PDB file of C-alpha atoms in Angstrom:
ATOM      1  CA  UNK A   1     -77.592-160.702 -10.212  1.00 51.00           C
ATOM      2  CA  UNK A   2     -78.789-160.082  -6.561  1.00 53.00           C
ATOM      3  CA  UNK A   3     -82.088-161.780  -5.181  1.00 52.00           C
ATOM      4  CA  UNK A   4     -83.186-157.906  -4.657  1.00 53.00           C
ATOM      5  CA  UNK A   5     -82.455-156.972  -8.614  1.00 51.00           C
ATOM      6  CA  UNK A   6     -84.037-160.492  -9.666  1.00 50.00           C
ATOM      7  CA  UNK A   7     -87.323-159.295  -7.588  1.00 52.00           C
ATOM      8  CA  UNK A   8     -87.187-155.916  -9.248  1.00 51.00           C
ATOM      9  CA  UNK A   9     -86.508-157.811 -12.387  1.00 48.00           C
ATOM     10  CA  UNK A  10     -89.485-159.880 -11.868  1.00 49.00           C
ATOM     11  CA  UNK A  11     -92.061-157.303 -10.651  1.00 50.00           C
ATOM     12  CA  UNK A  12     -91.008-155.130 -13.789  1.00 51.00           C
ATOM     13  CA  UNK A  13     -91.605-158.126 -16.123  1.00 52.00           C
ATOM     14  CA  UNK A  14     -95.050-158.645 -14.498  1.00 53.00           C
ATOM     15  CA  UNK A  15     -97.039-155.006 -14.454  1.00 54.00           C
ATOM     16  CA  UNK A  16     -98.948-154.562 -17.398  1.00 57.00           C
ATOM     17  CA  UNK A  17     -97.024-152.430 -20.268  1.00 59.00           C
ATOM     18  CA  UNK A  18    -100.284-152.298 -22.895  1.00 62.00           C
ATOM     19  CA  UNK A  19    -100.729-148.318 -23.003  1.00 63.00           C
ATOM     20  CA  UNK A  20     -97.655-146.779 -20.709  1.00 66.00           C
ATOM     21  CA  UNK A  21     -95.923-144.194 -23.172  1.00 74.00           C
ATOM     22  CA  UNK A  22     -92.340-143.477 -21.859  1.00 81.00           C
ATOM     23  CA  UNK A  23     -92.169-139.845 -22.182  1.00 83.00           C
ATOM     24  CA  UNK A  24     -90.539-138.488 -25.306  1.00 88.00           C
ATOM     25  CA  UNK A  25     -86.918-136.784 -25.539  1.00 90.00           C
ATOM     26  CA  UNK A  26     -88.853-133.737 -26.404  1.00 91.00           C
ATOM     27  CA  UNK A  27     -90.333-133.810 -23.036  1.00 91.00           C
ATOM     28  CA  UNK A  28     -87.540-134.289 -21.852  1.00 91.00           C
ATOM     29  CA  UNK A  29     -85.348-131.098 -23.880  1.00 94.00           C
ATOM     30  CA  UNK A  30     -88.489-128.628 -22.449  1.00 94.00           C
ATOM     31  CA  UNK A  31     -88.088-129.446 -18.729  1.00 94.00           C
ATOM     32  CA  UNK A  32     -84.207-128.885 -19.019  1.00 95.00           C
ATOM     33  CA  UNK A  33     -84.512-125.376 -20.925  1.00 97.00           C
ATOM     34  CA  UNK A  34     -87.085-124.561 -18.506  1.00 97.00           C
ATOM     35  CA  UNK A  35     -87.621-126.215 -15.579  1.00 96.00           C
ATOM     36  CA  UNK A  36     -90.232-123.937 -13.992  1.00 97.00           C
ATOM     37  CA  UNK A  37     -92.182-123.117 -17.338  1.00 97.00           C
ATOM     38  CA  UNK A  38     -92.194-126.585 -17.724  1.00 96.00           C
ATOM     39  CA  UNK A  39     -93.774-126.998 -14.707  1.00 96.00           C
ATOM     40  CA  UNK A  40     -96.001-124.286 -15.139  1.00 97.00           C
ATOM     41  CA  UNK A  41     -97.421-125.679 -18.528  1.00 96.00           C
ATOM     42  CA  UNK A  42     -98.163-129.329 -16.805  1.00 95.00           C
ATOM     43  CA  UNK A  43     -99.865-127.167 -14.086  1.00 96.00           C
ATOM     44  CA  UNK A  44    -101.879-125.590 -16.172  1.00 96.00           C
ATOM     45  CA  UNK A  45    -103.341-129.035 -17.179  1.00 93.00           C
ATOM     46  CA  UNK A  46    -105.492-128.966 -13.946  1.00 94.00           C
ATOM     47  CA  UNK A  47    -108.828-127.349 -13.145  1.00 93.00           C
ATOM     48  CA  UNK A  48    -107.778-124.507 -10.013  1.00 95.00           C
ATOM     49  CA  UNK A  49    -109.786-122.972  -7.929  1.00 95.00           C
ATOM     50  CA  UNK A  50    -107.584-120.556  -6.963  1.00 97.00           C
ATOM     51  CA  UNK A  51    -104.853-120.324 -10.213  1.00 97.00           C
ATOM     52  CA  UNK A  52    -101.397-119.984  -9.387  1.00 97.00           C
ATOM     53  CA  UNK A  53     -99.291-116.878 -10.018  1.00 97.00           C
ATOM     54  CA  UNK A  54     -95.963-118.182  -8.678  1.00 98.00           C
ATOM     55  CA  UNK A  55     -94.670-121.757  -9.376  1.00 98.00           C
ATOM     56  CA  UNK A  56     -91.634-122.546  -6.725  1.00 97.00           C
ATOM     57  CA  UNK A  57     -90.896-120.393  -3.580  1.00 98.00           C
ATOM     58  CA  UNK A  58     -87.634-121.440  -2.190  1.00 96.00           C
ATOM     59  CA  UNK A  59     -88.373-118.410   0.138  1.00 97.00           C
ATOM     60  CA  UNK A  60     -87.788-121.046   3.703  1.00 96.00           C
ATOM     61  CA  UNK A  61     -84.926-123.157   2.071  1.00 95.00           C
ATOM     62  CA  UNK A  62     -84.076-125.868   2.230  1.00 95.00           C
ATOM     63  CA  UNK A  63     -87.745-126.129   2.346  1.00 96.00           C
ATOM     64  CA  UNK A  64     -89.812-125.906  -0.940  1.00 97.00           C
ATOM     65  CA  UNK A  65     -93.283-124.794  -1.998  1.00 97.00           C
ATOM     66  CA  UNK A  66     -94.631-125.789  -5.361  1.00 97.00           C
ATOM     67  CA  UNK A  67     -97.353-123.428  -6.588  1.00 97.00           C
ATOM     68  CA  UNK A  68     -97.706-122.023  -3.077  1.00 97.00           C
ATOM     69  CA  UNK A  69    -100.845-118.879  -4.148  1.00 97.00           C
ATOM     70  CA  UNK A  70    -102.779-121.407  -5.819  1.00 97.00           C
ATOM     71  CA  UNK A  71    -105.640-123.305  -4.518  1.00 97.00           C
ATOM     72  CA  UNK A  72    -106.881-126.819  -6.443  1.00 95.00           C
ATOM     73  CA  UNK A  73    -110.514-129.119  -5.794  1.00 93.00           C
ATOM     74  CA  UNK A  74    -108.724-132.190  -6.163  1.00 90.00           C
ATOM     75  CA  UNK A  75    -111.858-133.949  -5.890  1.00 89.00           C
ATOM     76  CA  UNK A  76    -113.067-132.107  -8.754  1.00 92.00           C
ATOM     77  CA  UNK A  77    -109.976-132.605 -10.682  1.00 90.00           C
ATOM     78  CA  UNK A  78    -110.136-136.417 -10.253  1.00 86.00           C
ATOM     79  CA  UNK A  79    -113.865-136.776 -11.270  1.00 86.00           C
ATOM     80  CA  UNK A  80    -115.771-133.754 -11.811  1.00 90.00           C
ATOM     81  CA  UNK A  81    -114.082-132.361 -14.687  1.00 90.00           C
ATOM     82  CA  UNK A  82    -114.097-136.096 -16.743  1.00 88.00           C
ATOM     83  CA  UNK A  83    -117.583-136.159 -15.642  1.00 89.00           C
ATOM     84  CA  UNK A  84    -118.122-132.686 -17.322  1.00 92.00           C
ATOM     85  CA  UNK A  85    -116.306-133.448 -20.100  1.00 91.00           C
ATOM     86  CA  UNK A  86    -118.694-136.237 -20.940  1.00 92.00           C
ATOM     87  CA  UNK A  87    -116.817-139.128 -19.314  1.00 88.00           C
ATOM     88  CA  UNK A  88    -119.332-139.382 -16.835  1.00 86.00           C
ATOM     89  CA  UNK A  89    -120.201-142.944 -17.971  1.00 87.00           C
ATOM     90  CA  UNK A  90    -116.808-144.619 -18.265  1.00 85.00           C
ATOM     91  CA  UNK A  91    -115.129-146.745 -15.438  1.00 82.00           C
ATOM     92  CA  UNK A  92    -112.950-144.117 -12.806  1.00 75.00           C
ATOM     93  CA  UNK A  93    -111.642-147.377 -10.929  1.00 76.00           C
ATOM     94  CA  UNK A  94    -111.676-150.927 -11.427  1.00 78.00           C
ATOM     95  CA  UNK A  95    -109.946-152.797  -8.749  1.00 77.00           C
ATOM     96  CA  UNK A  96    -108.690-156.217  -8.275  1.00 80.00           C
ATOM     97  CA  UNK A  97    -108.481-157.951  -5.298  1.00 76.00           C
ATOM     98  CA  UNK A  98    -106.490-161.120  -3.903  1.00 77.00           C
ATOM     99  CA  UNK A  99    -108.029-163.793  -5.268  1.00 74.00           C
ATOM    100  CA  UNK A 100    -108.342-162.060  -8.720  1.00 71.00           C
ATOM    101  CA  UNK A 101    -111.636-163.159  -8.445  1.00 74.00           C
ATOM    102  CA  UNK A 102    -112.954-160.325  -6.579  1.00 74.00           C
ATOM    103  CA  UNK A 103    -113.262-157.000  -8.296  1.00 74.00           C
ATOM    104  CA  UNK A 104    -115.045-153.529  -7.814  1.00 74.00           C
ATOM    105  CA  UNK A 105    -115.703-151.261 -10.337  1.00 74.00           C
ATOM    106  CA  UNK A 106    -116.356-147.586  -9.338  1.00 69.00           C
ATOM    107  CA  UNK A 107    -117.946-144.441 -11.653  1.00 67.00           C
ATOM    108  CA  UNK A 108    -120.010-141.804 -11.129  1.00 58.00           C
TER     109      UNK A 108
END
């Protein structure tokens, strides 16, 4: 094994796994069938200001423009919405620092 795949090895073995979902082979089938529905239907996920009414313009190849008519708040997107949703009092960030001992915790 190289030192570069050991470090890889190594970093992989130490980030926290409790909670990540690998996504599903069903996710998986959808984006090949459909690659721009697909797209589309995680899109619609998000809170926009503006919605979208095309999803790729390839229009100035080899340049590419995902969702290019829509507008999105990401600010609201990254709080506002959890906040309106009733998530208003839950953590958004907890960071930890080097030495572990120092720590933030961020909400709303």
């Amino acid at each position: 094994m190289t030192t570069s795949a050991i470090d890889t090895l190594s970093i992989n073995l130490a980030l926290p796994t409790e909670g990540v979902h690998p996504p599903s082979a069903a996710l998986y089938d959808e984006a090949e069938a459909d690659r721009l529905a697909f797209w589309a239907t995680q899109a619609e996920r998000l809170s926009w200001a503006k919605p979208f009414t095309e999803v790729l313009d390839w229009s100035e190849a080899p340049f590419a423009k995902w969702f290019p008519d829509g507008k999105l708040n990401v600010a609201y997107n990254c709080v506002d919405r959890h906040v309106e949703a009733g998530n208003g009092d839950r953590v958004a960030i907890h960071w930890v620092g080097e030495p572990v001992d120092e720590s933030e915790t961020l909400s709303r």
